[in-house]
Coordinates of C-alpha atoms in Angstrom, one line a residue:
M628 CA -7.6 -5.9 10.9
T629 CA -9.1 -8.5 13.1
G630 CA -9.4 -8.2 16.7
T631 CA -10.0 -11.5 19.3
G632 CA -12.8 -12.3 21.4
G633 CA -14.1 -15.3 23.3
G634 CA -16.4 -17.8 22.4
Q635 CA -20.2 -17.8 23.0
G636 CA -23.0 -20.1 23.9
G637 CA -25.2 -21.5 20.7
G638 CA -28.1 -19.5 22.0
D639 CA -26.2 -16.3 22.5
L640 CA -24.6 -16.7 19.2
L641 CA -27.8 -17.1 17.3
A642 CA -29.5 -14.0 19.2
E643 CA -26.6 -12.2 18.0
A644 CA -26.7 -13.2 14.6
R645 CA -30.6 -12.6 14.6
G646 CA -30.1 -8.9 15.7
W647 CA -27.5 -8.5 12.9
L648 CA -29.9 -9.8 10.4
A649 CA -32.9 -7.5 11.5
Q650 CA -30.5 -4.3 10.6
D651 CA -28.7 -5.6 7.6
P652 CA -30.0 -3.7 4.3
D653 CA -27.9 -6.0 1.8
P654 CA -30.0 -9.1 0.4
D655 CA -26.6 -11.0 -0.5
T656 CA -25.5 -10.9 3.2
R657 CA -29.0 -11.4 4.8
A658 CA -29.5 -14.7 2.5
E659 CA -26.1 -15.8 3.5
L660 CA -26.7 -15.2 7.4
S661 CA -30.4 -16.5 7.1
E662 CA -29.0 -19.9 5.7
L663 CA -26.4 -20.2 8.5
I664 CA -29.2 -19.6 11.2
D665 CA -31.4 -22.1 9.7
R666 CA -28.9 -24.6 9.3
G667 CA -27.5 -24.0 12.9
D668 CA -24.0 -23.7 11.6
L669 CA -22.7 -22.5 14.9
A670 CA -19.0 -22.9 13.7
A671 CA -19.6 -20.7 10.8
L672 CA -21.5 -18.1 12.9
E673 CA -18.6 -18.3 15.6
D674 CA -16.1 -17.3 12.8
R675 CA -18.3 -14.4 11.9
F676 CA -19.6 -13.2 15.4
R677 CA -16.9 -14.3 17.8
T678 CA -14.6 -11.3 17.1
K679 CA -14.9 -8.1 14.8
L680 CA -12.9 -6.2 12.4
E681 CA -11.0 -3.5 14.4
F682 CA -10.7 -0.2 13.1
G683 CA -7.3 1.2 13.4
T684 CA -4.8 3.2 11.5
A685 CA -5.1 0.9 8.5
G686 CA -8.8 1.5 8.6
L687 CA -10.9 -1.8 8.1
R688 CA -10.0 -4.5 5.9
G689 CA -11.2 -8.1 5.8
E690 CA -13.1 -10.8 3.8
L691 CA -16.7 -10.0 2.5
G692 CA -19.4 -11.5 4.4
A693 CA -22.1 -11.3 7.0
G694 CA -21.4 -10.3 10.6
P695 CA -19.1 -7.9 12.8
N696 CA -16.1 -10.1 11.4
R697 CA -16.5 -9.6 7.8
M698 CA -16.8 -6.5 5.5
N699 CA -20.4 -5.7 4.7
R700 CA -23.0 -2.9 4.8
V701 CA -23.7 -2.9 8.4
T702 CA -19.8 -2.6 9.0
V703 CA -19.3 0.2 6.8
M704 CA -22.4 2.2 7.8
R705 CA -21.2 1.7 11.5
A706 CA -17.8 3.1 10.5
A707 CA -19.4 6.1 8.6
A708 CA -21.4 6.7 11.6
G709 CA -18.4 6.6 14.0
L710 CA -16.4 8.9 11.5
A711 CA -19.3 11.3 11.6
A712 CA -19.5 11.6 15.3
V713 CA -15.9 12.4 15.6
L714 CA -15.8 15.0 12.9
G715 CA -19.3 16.6 13.9
P716 CA -22.0 18.3 11.6
G717 CA -21.2 20.9 8.9
R718 CA -17.8 18.9 8.1
H719 CA -16.8 17.9 4.6
V720 CA -16.0 14.4 3.5
V721 CA -14.7 13.2 0.0
I722 CA -15.4 9.5 -0.8
G723 CA -13.7 7.4 -3.2
Y724 CA -13.8 3.7 -4.2
D725 CA -12.2 1.0 -6.3
A726 CA -13.8 -1.5 -8.4
R727 CA -14.0 -4.4 -6.0
Y728 CA -17.0 -6.2 -5.1
K729 CA -19.3 -3.8 -3.0
S730 CA -17.0 -0.9 -3.3
D731 CA -19.5 1.3 -5.0
V732 CA -22.3 0.1 -2.8
F733 CA -20.2 0.9 0.4
A734 CA -19.1 4.2 -0.9
R735 CA -22.9 5.4 -1.3
D736 CA -23.7 3.9 2.1
T737 CA -20.9 6.0 3.5
A738 CA -22.5 9.0 1.7
A739 CA -25.8 8.2 3.0
V740 CA -24.7 8.0 6.6
L741 CA -22.4 11.1 6.6
T742 CA -25.2 13.3 5.1
G743 CA -27.7 12.0 7.3
A744 CA -25.5 13.2 10.3
G745 CA -25.3 16.5 8.9
L746 CA -22.0 16.4 7.3
H747 CA -21.3 17.4 3.4
A748 CA -20.2 14.4 1.3
S749 CA -18.4 14.6 -2.2
L750 CA -18.5 11.3 -4.2
L751 CA -15.9 10.7 -6.8
P752 CA -17.6 10.0 -10.2
H753 CA -16.5 6.3 -10.6
P754 CA -14.0 3.8 -9.6
L755 CA -10.6 5.7 -9.4
P756 CA -7.1 5.3 -7.9
T757 CA -6.6 5.9 -4.4
P758 CA -4.2 8.8 -4.9
V759 CA -6.8 10.6 -6.8
L760 CA -8.7 10.5 -3.6
A761 CA -5.9 11.6 -1.4
F762 CA -5.0 14.4 -3.7
A763 CA -8.9 15.3 -3.6
V764 CA -9.1 16.1 0.0
R765 CA -6.7 18.6 -0.3
H766 CA -7.6 20.1 -3.4
L767 CA -11.2 20.5 -2.3
G768 CA -10.4 21.6 1.1
A769 CA -12.2 18.7 2.9
D770 CA -11.9 18.0 6.5
A771 CA -11.5 14.0 5.6
G772 CA -11.4 11.4 3.1
V773 CA -12.7 7.9 2.8
T774 CA -11.6 5.6 0.0
V775 CA -13.2 1.9 -0.4
T776 CA -10.5 -0.5 -1.0
A777 CA -8.5 -3.4 -0.2
S778 CA -5.9 -2.6 -2.5
H779 CA -3.9 -5.9 -3.3
N780 CA -5.6 -8.3 -1.1
P781 CA -7.4 -11.3 -2.4
P782 CA -10.7 -11.1 -4.4
R783 CA -13.0 -11.7 -1.4
D784 CA -11.6 -8.7 0.6
N785 CA -12.6 -5.1 0.9
G786 CA -11.7 -2.2 3.0
Y787 CA -12.0 1.1 4.4
K788 CA -9.4 3.8 4.8
V789 CA -9.6 7.1 6.1
Y790 CA -7.7 10.4 5.6
W791 CA -7.6 13.6 7.5
G792 CA -7.9 17.1 6.1
D793 CA -4.0 17.2 5.3
G794 CA -4.8 14.6 2.8
S795 CA -2.9 11.9 4.7
Q796 CA -3.8 8.6 6.3
I797 CA -5.1 8.9 9.9
V798 CA -2.9 8.2 12.8
P799 CA -3.2 7.9 16.5
P800 CA -5.4 9.3 18.4
V801 CA -7.9 9.8 15.7
D802 CA -8.1 6.0 14.9
A803 CA -8.9 5.5 18.5
E804 CA -11.4 8.0 18.6
I805 CA -13.2 6.8 15.6
S806 CA -13.1 3.1 16.9
A807 CA -14.7 4.3 20.1
A808 CA -17.3 6.0 18.3
I809 CA -17.9 3.2 16.2
D810 CA -18.6 0.8 19.2
A811 CA -21.2 3.4 20.3
V812 CA -23.2 3.0 17.0
G813 CA -26.7 1.5 17.5
P814 CA -28.6 -0.5 14.9
V815 CA -27.8 0.9 11.4
D816 CA -31.5 0.7 10.5
R817 CA -32.1 3.4 13.0
L818 CA -29.4 5.8 11.5
P819 CA -30.7 8.9 9.7
L820 CA -29.8 8.8 5.8
H821 CA -29.7 11.0 3.0
A822 CA -30.3 14.6 4.2
P823 CA -31.1 16.7 1.1
G824 CA -28.7 18.9 -0.5
T825 CA -25.7 17.7 1.1
L826 CA -24.2 15.4 -1.4
T827 CA -22.2 16.5 -4.3
E828 CA -21.5 14.0 -7.0
L829 CA -18.2 15.2 -8.4
G830 CA -17.3 15.1 -12.1
E831 CA -14.1 14.6 -14.0
E832 CA -12.7 18.3 -13.0
V833 CA -11.3 16.6 -9.8
V834 CA -9.3 13.9 -12.0
A835 CA -8.2 16.7 -14.3
A836 CA -6.8 18.5 -11.5
Y837 CA -5.3 15.5 -10.2
L838 CA -3.5 15.0 -13.8
A839 CA -2.3 18.7 -13.8
A840 CA -0.6 18.0 -10.5
V841 CA 1.0 14.9 -11.4
T842 CA 2.2 16.1 -14.8
S843 CA 4.1 19.0 -12.8
L844 CA 6.1 16.7 -11.4
P845 CA 10.1 16.9 -12.5
L846 CA 9.9 14.9 -15.8
G847 CA 12.6 16.2 -17.8
E848 CA 12.3 16.7 -21.5
A849 CA 12.9 13.0 -22.9
R850 CA 9.8 11.3 -24.2
D851 CA 11.0 8.3 -26.4
L852 CA 9.9 5.2 -24.6
R853 CA 7.9 2.2 -25.1
V854 CA 6.2 0.9 -21.9
A855 CA 4.3 -2.3 -21.4
Y856 CA 1.9 -2.1 -18.5
T857 CA -0.7 -3.9 -16.3
P858 CA -3.1 -2.4 -13.9
L859 CA -3.8 -6.1 -12.7
H860 CA -7.3 -6.0 -13.3
G861 CA -7.6 -2.8 -10.9
V862 CA -8.5 0.9 -11.6
G863 CA -5.2 2.3 -12.8
A864 CA -5.2 2.2 -16.6
A865 CA -7.4 5.0 -17.8
T866 CA -5.8 7.5 -15.2
L867 CA -2.4 6.1 -16.0
D868 CA -3.2 6.5 -19.7
A869 CA -4.4 10.1 -19.4
A870 CA -1.3 11.0 -17.4
F871 CA 1.0 9.9 -19.9
R872 CA -0.8 11.5 -22.8
A873 CA -1.1 14.9 -20.7
A874 CA 2.8 14.6 -20.1
G875 CA 3.7 14.0 -23.7
F876 CA 4.6 10.3 -23.6
E877 CA 3.3 7.6 -25.8
P878 CA 0.7 5.9 -23.6
P879 CA 1.7 2.5 -22.2
V880 CA 0.5 -0.7 -24.1
A881 CA -1.6 -2.6 -21.4
V882 CA -2.0 -6.3 -21.2
V883 CA -5.4 -6.8 -22.6
E884 CA -6.4 -9.6 -20.3
Q885 CA -5.6 -7.3 -17.2
R886 CA -6.6 -3.9 -18.8
D887 CA -10.1 -3.5 -17.5
P888 CA -11.3 -3.4 -13.9
D889 CA -12.7 -7.1 -12.8
P890 CA -13.1 -7.9 -9.0
R891 CA -12.6 -11.5 -9.9
F892 CA -8.8 -10.7 -10.8
P893 CA -9.0 -14.0 -12.9
T894 CA -5.4 -14.1 -14.2
V895 CA -3.6 -13.9 -11.0
S896 CA -3.5 -15.7 -7.7
F897 CA -2.9 -12.7 -5.7
P898 CA -3.5 -9.1 -7.4
N899 CA -0.4 -7.8 -6.2
P900 CA 2.8 -7.0 -8.5
E901 CA 5.2 -8.6 -6.1
E902 CA 3.8 -11.8 -5.9
P903 CA 5.0 -14.7 -8.1
G904 CA 3.5 -15.0 -11.7
A905 CA 1.6 -11.7 -11.3
M906 CA 3.8 -9.9 -13.7
D907 CA 4.3 -12.7 -16.4
L908 CA 1.7 -11.4 -18.9
A909 CA 3.3 -7.9 -18.6
V910 CA 6.5 -9.4 -19.1
A911 CA 5.5 -11.4 -22.2
L912 CA 3.9 -8.4 -23.7
A913 CA 7.1 -6.4 -23.3
A914 CA 9.1 -9.2 -24.9
K915 CA 6.5 -8.8 -27.8
L916 CA 6.7 -4.9 -28.0
R917 CA 10.4 -4.9 -27.6
A918 CA 9.6 -2.5 -24.7
D919 CA 11.8 -0.2 -23.1
L920 CA 10.2 -0.5 -19.7
V921 CA 7.6 -2.6 -17.7
L922 CA 5.2 -1.0 -15.2
A923 CA 2.4 -2.3 -13.1
N924 CA -0.1 -0.8 -10.6
D925 CA -1.8 -2.8 -7.9
P926 CA -5.5 -2.8 -7.9
D927 CA -6.0 0.6 -6.4
A928 CA -3.0 2.1 -8.3
D929 CA -1.3 3.5 -5.2
R930 CA 1.7 1.4 -5.9
C931 CA 3.9 1.0 -8.7
A932 CA 6.1 -1.9 -9.9
V933 CA 9.1 -1.6 -12.4
G934 CA 10.8 -4.0 -14.8
V935 CA 13.6 -3.7 -17.3
P936 CA 13.2 -6.0 -20.2
L937 CA 16.1 -7.8 -21.2
P938 CA 17.4 -9.0 -24.6
D939 CA 16.7 -12.8 -24.1
G940 CA 12.9 -12.0 -23.5
T941 CA 13.0 -12.0 -19.6
C942 CA 12.6 -8.9 -17.5
R943 CA 14.6 -7.8 -14.4
M944 CA 12.1 -6.5 -11.9
L945 CA 13.3 -4.0 -9.6
T946 CA 12.9 -4.1 -5.9
G947 CA 11.0 -1.3 -4.2
D948 CA 14.4 -0.1 -2.8
E949 CA 16.0 0.2 -6.1
V950 CA 13.3 2.1 -7.4
G951 CA 13.3 4.4 -4.4
G952 CA 16.8 5.1 -4.6
L953 CA 16.5 6.1 -8.4
L954 CA 13.5 8.2 -7.5
A955 CA 15.1 10.0 -4.8
E956 CA 18.3 10.9 -6.5
H957 CA 15.9 12.2 -9.4
V958 CA 13.9 14.2 -7.3
I959 CA 16.9 15.8 -5.3
T960 CA 18.7 16.9 -8.3
H961 CA 15.6 18.5 -9.9
T962 CA 14.4 20.2 -6.8
T963 CA 15.9 23.1 -4.5
G964 CA 15.9 24.7 -1.2
D965 CA 15.6 23.1 2.2
R966 CA 14.4 19.3 1.7
M967 CA 13.8 16.0 3.4
V968 CA 13.6 12.5 1.9
A969 CA 12.1 9.8 4.2
T970 CA 11.6 6.1 4.4
T971 CA 10.9 3.4 6.9
I972 CA 13.1 1.3 9.2
V973 CA 12.4 -1.9 6.9
S974 CA 13.5 -0.1 3.7
S975 CA 17.2 0.0 2.5
T976 CA 19.7 2.4 4.3
L977 CA 20.8 3.6 0.8
L978 CA 18.5 6.4 1.1
G979 CA 20.3 7.8 4.0
K980 CA 23.5 7.9 2.0
I981 CA 22.0 9.7 -1.1
A982 CA 20.5 12.2 1.3
Q983 CA 23.8 12.8 2.9
A984 CA 25.7 13.1 -0.5
H985 CA 23.4 15.6 -1.6
G986 CA 23.0 17.5 1.5
V987 CA 19.2 17.2 2.2
R988 CA 17.9 16.0 5.5
Y989 CA 16.7 12.5 6.0
G990 CA 14.1 10.9 8.1
E991 CA 13.5 7.4 9.2
T992 CA 10.0 6.2 10.5
L993 CA 7.8 3.3 11.4
T994 CA 6.4 1.3 8.4
G995 CA 3.4 2.9 6.5
F996 CA 3.0 6.0 4.6
K997 CA 0.9 7.5 7.3
W998 CA 4.2 8.0 9.1
I999 CA 6.5 8.5 6.0
I1000 CA 4.4 11.5 5.2
R1001 CA 4.8 13.1 8.6
A1002 CA 8.7 12.9 8.9
G1003 CA 9.2 16.4 8.9
P1004 CA 9.1 19.8 7.2
G1005 CA 10.2 20.2 3.4
L1006 CA 9.6 16.6 2.5
V1007 CA 10.0 16.2 -1.3
F1008 CA 10.2 12.7 -1.5
G1009 CA 9.2 9.4 0.5
Y1010 CA 9.0 5.7 -0.1
E1011 CA 8.4 2.4 1.3
E1012 CA 10.0 -0.9 0.1
A1013 CA 6.6 -2.3 -0.8
I1014 CA 6.8 -0.5 -4.1
G1015 CA 5.1 2.6 -2.6
Y1016 CA 6.5 6.3 -3.5
S1017 CA 5.4 9.9 -3.1
I1018 CA 7.0 12.1 -5.6
G1019 CA 7.4 15.9 -4.9
A1020 CA 8.4 19.0 -7.0
D1021 CA 9.3 22.8 -6.4
A1022 CA 6.0 24.3 -6.1
G1023 CA 6.2 27.5 -4.2
A1024 CA 6.1 28.4 -0.7
G1025 CA 5.0 25.8 1.9
A1026 CA 6.2 22.5 2.7
D1027 CA 3.0 21.1 1.6
A1028 CA 3.0 22.4 -1.7
R1029 CA 5.9 19.9 -2.6
L1030 CA 3.9 16.9 -2.7
P1031 CA 0.7 16.8 -4.7
V1032 CA -0.3 13.5 -3.0
R1033 CA 0.6 12.9 0.8
D1034 CA 0.2 9.2 0.4
K1035 CA 1.5 6.4 -2.1
D1036 CA 1.0 7.5 -5.9
G1037 CA 1.5 4.7 -8.1
I1038 CA 0.4 7.0 -11.0
G1039 CA 2.9 9.9 -10.2
A1040 CA 5.6 7.2 -9.6
A1041 CA 5.2 5.5 -13.0
L1042 CA 5.2 8.8 -14.7
T1043 CA 8.4 9.6 -13.1
V1044 CA 10.1 6.3 -13.6
A1045 CA 9.3 6.7 -17.4
A1046 CA 10.8 10.1 -17.3
I1047 CA 14.0 8.6 -15.7
A1048 CA 14.2 5.7 -18.2
A1049 CA 13.6 7.9 -21.3
T1050 CA 16.3 10.4 -20.2
A1051 CA 18.8 7.3 -19.9
K1052 CA 17.5 6.0 -23.4
R1053 CA 18.9 9.0 -24.9
T1054 CA 22.5 7.9 -24.2
G1055 CA 21.8 4.3 -24.8
R1056 CA 21.4 3.3 -21.2
T1057 CA 18.8 1.7 -18.9
L1058 CA 17.6 1.9 -15.3
L1059 CA 19.9 -1.0 -14.6
D1060 CA 23.0 1.2 -15.7
L1061 CA 21.7 3.9 -13.3
L1062 CA 21.7 1.3 -10.5
D1063 CA 25.2 0.4 -11.4
D1064 CA 26.1 4.0 -11.0
Q1065 CA 24.6 4.2 -7.6
A1066 CA 26.4 1.0 -6.6
R1067 CA 29.6 2.5 -7.4
R1068 CA 28.8 5.8 -5.9
Y1069 CA 27.1 4.6 -2.5
G1070 CA 27.9 0.8 -2.2
L1071 CA 25.9 -2.1 -3.5
H1072 CA 22.8 -2.2 -1.4
A1073 CA 21.0 -5.6 -1.9
T1074 CA 17.8 -6.1 -0.3
S1075 CA 15.3 -9.2 -0.5
Q1076 CA 12.2 -10.3 1.5
L1077 CA 11.0 -13.5 3.0
S1078 CA 7.3 -13.8 3.9
F1079 CA 5.3 -16.3 5.7
R1080 CA 1.5 -16.3 5.0
V1081 CA -0.3 -18.1 7.8
A1082 CA -4.0 -19.4 8.4
D1083 CA -3.5 -18.9 12.1
L1084 CA -2.3 -15.6 13.5
S1085 CA -1.4 -17.2 16.7
L1086 CA 1.3 -18.8 14.9
I1087 CA 2.9 -15.5 14.2
T1088 CA 2.4 -14.4 17.7
A1089 CA 4.4 -17.5 19.0
A1090 CA 7.1 -17.1 16.6
M1091 CA 7.9 -13.5 17.7
S1092 CA 7.7 -14.7 21.3
R1093 CA 10.1 -17.5 20.6
L1094 CA 12.6 -14.9 19.1
R1095 CA 12.4 -12.5 21.9
A1096 CA 12.8 -15.4 24.5
T1097 CA 15.9 -16.9 22.5
P1098 CA 17.5 -14.3 20.2
P1099 CA 19.8 -15.7 17.5
T1100 CA 23.4 -15.2 17.7
T1101 CA 24.2 -15.7 14.2
L1102 CA 22.3 -15.5 10.8
G1103 CA 23.2 -16.6 7.4
G1104 CA 26.9 -17.4 8.9
R1105 CA 27.3 -13.7 10.3
A1106 CA 27.3 -13.0 14.1
V1107 CA 24.4 -10.8 15.3
T1108 CA 26.1 -7.8 16.7
R1109 CA 23.3 -6.0 17.9
A1110 CA 19.5 -6.8 18.5
D1111 CA 16.8 -4.2 18.6
D1112 CA 13.3 -5.1 20.1
L1113 CA 11.3 -2.3 18.6
A1114 CA 8.6 -3.2 20.8
R1115 CA 10.7 -1.7 23.5
G1116 CA 11.4 1.4 21.6
D1117 CA 14.8 0.5 20.8
G1118 CA 16.1 2.6 18.0
G1119 CA 14.5 5.7 19.3
L1120 CA 11.4 5.3 17.3
P1121 CA 7.6 4.9 18.9
T1122 CA 7.1 1.2 19.7
T1123 CA 5.9 -1.2 17.2
D1124 CA 5.9 -5.1 17.0
G1125 CA 9.3 -6.0 15.3
L1126 CA 12.8 -7.2 15.8
R1127 CA 16.0 -5.8 14.1
Y1128 CA 19.1 -7.8 13.9
H1129 CA 22.4 -6.0 12.9
L1130 CA 24.9 -8.5 11.4
A1131 CA 28.7 -8.4 11.2
G1132 CA 29.8 -7.4 7.6
D1133 CA 27.2 -4.6 7.1
A1134 CA 24.0 -6.7 6.8
R1135 CA 20.7 -6.3 8.5
V1136 CA 17.5 -8.4 9.0
V1137 CA 14.0 -6.8 10.3
I1138 CA 11.1 -9.1 11.3
R1139 CA 7.8 -7.9 11.9
P1140 CA 4.2 -8.9 11.4
S1141 CA 2.2 -7.4 8.4
G1142 CA -0.3 -4.9 9.4
T1143 CA -2.8 -5.6 6.7
E1144 CA -2.4 -9.5 6.1
P1145 CA -1.8 -12.7 7.9
K1146 CA 2.0 -12.6 7.2
L1147 CA 5.1 -12.5 9.1
K1148 CA 7.6 -10.4 6.9
C1149 CA 11.2 -10.5 7.0
Y1150 CA 13.4 -7.7 5.3
L1151 CA 17.0 -8.2 4.7
E1152 CA 19.9 -6.2 3.7
V1153 CA 23.4 -6.7 2.6
V1154 CA 25.9 -4.0 1.7
I1155 CA 29.1 -4.1 -0.3
P1156 CA 31.2 -0.9 -0.3
A1157 CA 31.8 0.7 -3.7
P1158 CA 32.4 -2.4 -5.9
D1159 CA 34.5 -2.1 -9.0
D1160 CA 32.9 -5.3 -10.6
V1161 CA 29.2 -4.7 -9.7
P1162 CA 27.9 -7.7 -11.3
T1163 CA 30.1 -9.9 -9.3
A1164 CA 29.2 -8.0 -6.1
R1165 CA 25.5 -8.6 -7.2
T1166 CA 25.8 -12.2 -7.4
N1167 CA 27.8 -12.5 -4.0
A1168 CA 25.2 -10.4 -2.2
T1169 CA 22.4 -12.6 -3.6
A1170 CA 24.0 -15.7 -2.3
T1171 CA 24.3 -14.1 1.2
L1172 CA 20.6 -13.1 1.0
D1173 CA 19.8 -16.8 0.0
T1174 CA 21.7 -18.1 2.9
L1175 CA 19.9 -15.6 5.3
K1176 CA 16.4 -16.9 3.9
T1177 CA 17.5 -20.2 4.6
D1178 CA 18.4 -19.8 8.1
L1179 CA 15.4 -17.6 8.7
T1180 CA 13.1 -20.3 7.6
T1181 CA 14.6 -22.7 9.8
L1182 CA 14.5 -20.1 12.7
L1183 CA 10.9 -19.5 12.2
A1184 CA 9.5 -22.9 11.7
L1185 CA 6.6 -21.4 9.6

């Protein structure tokens, strides 16, 4: 997350840059910064030093490079020192990392700072999916966890995410405490590093424990399924392959060009399965294989995309809400006892209806898995529309025992979706048939998104201000029946920067800035009650969503 700050005079700016250079242990960023100083490139220095990456509930995320407004070894060591100060000596932190540029270096820097401060650090053995780290925190009884990843951000980005001892992402006030401790850190070249005997280099046993946990999810008995898969140059392939084998499935056939980790992400514009074109190679592979299912993970494998190949060689990609509905009903029907399912304010309203029909509790939270996972006791399934899911099972006493991973888990989700698809295949059906069944039972809940990526974050601020000053009275030809300003706490949730419009005819629009990318995001939903003719209902719903998108594009002027 990037903060704001005022400009500086050239002399002050050069002095700050030289001070940063003096403590920087990385030859790459030292060379970059030295060149900028030698050239007197004040514009480039201003961009790197006029503000800083702010530590928040999403941790740190930003472009690699020199200076406080970039991800680099100094930034990471300061973050580790701040975390160490909040935790205190003697505490245990597990560290994981993905395969992006510098991720392994940042992970070892974190270990060096933590152990130097008197903490015990355990380092995962190689680049692994984020859910393995989240699992390992509780499995090893650690006090916190750190993973170095920028998830699905562009190649030049990296990030730093912190988990607490319950295995979930940090929330306030812990984030503010760590941020304040980071601000108090002096030059990193003065930090004590590498206390002997306080670093554990973990082996494959922690991965084996994770695999045992996810293969204990409710997977049924059907295993006949052919899957085309892509990890999008990320770290998911080996773990997913091992999970499928351990569960008795034929391993997915991976897209060769995207199978191995590659921080360049050479075949995609953005390494995000939701972005246009990202799934093209997987869809082509599915057609070649005559596959039953298409699966994808994002680069750190905490999210899962799902598609159903069609006879004409194309593929129907499911929305996160559609997958969430299928997974929810599967988990509910394969678990017992007092249970809760939860999702966010921007996800479909379908989950609430499924929960009501099955007599389980339902929770609605702010966006982000850090909130979903805290929805309430007995949580057995949580999801967000951005293709993130946490799958639970019956696992003895205690609510925590239900969820092996208290965060998004793209491996566990892929495995469970495969189980649902294999069961459907036994009777000649697909996931699309199951979606039609749900539409008849609960009503067709059609959702879509509209995102605006900007170069200047002030454009998003201005757009939100315009909407608050002059709220729309109609959208997509439907009257706005109620407007909620989530920044005021409308709707009974903690405040967040967002607007929610309820429309006549059971439709809804939520508008909010992204928490991790320079985007303004719009979430659209249209509900058609229990249609007999589901295909026609889908066509009509899609037309309504398209009209809403056209109106929003004009309204937001981005």
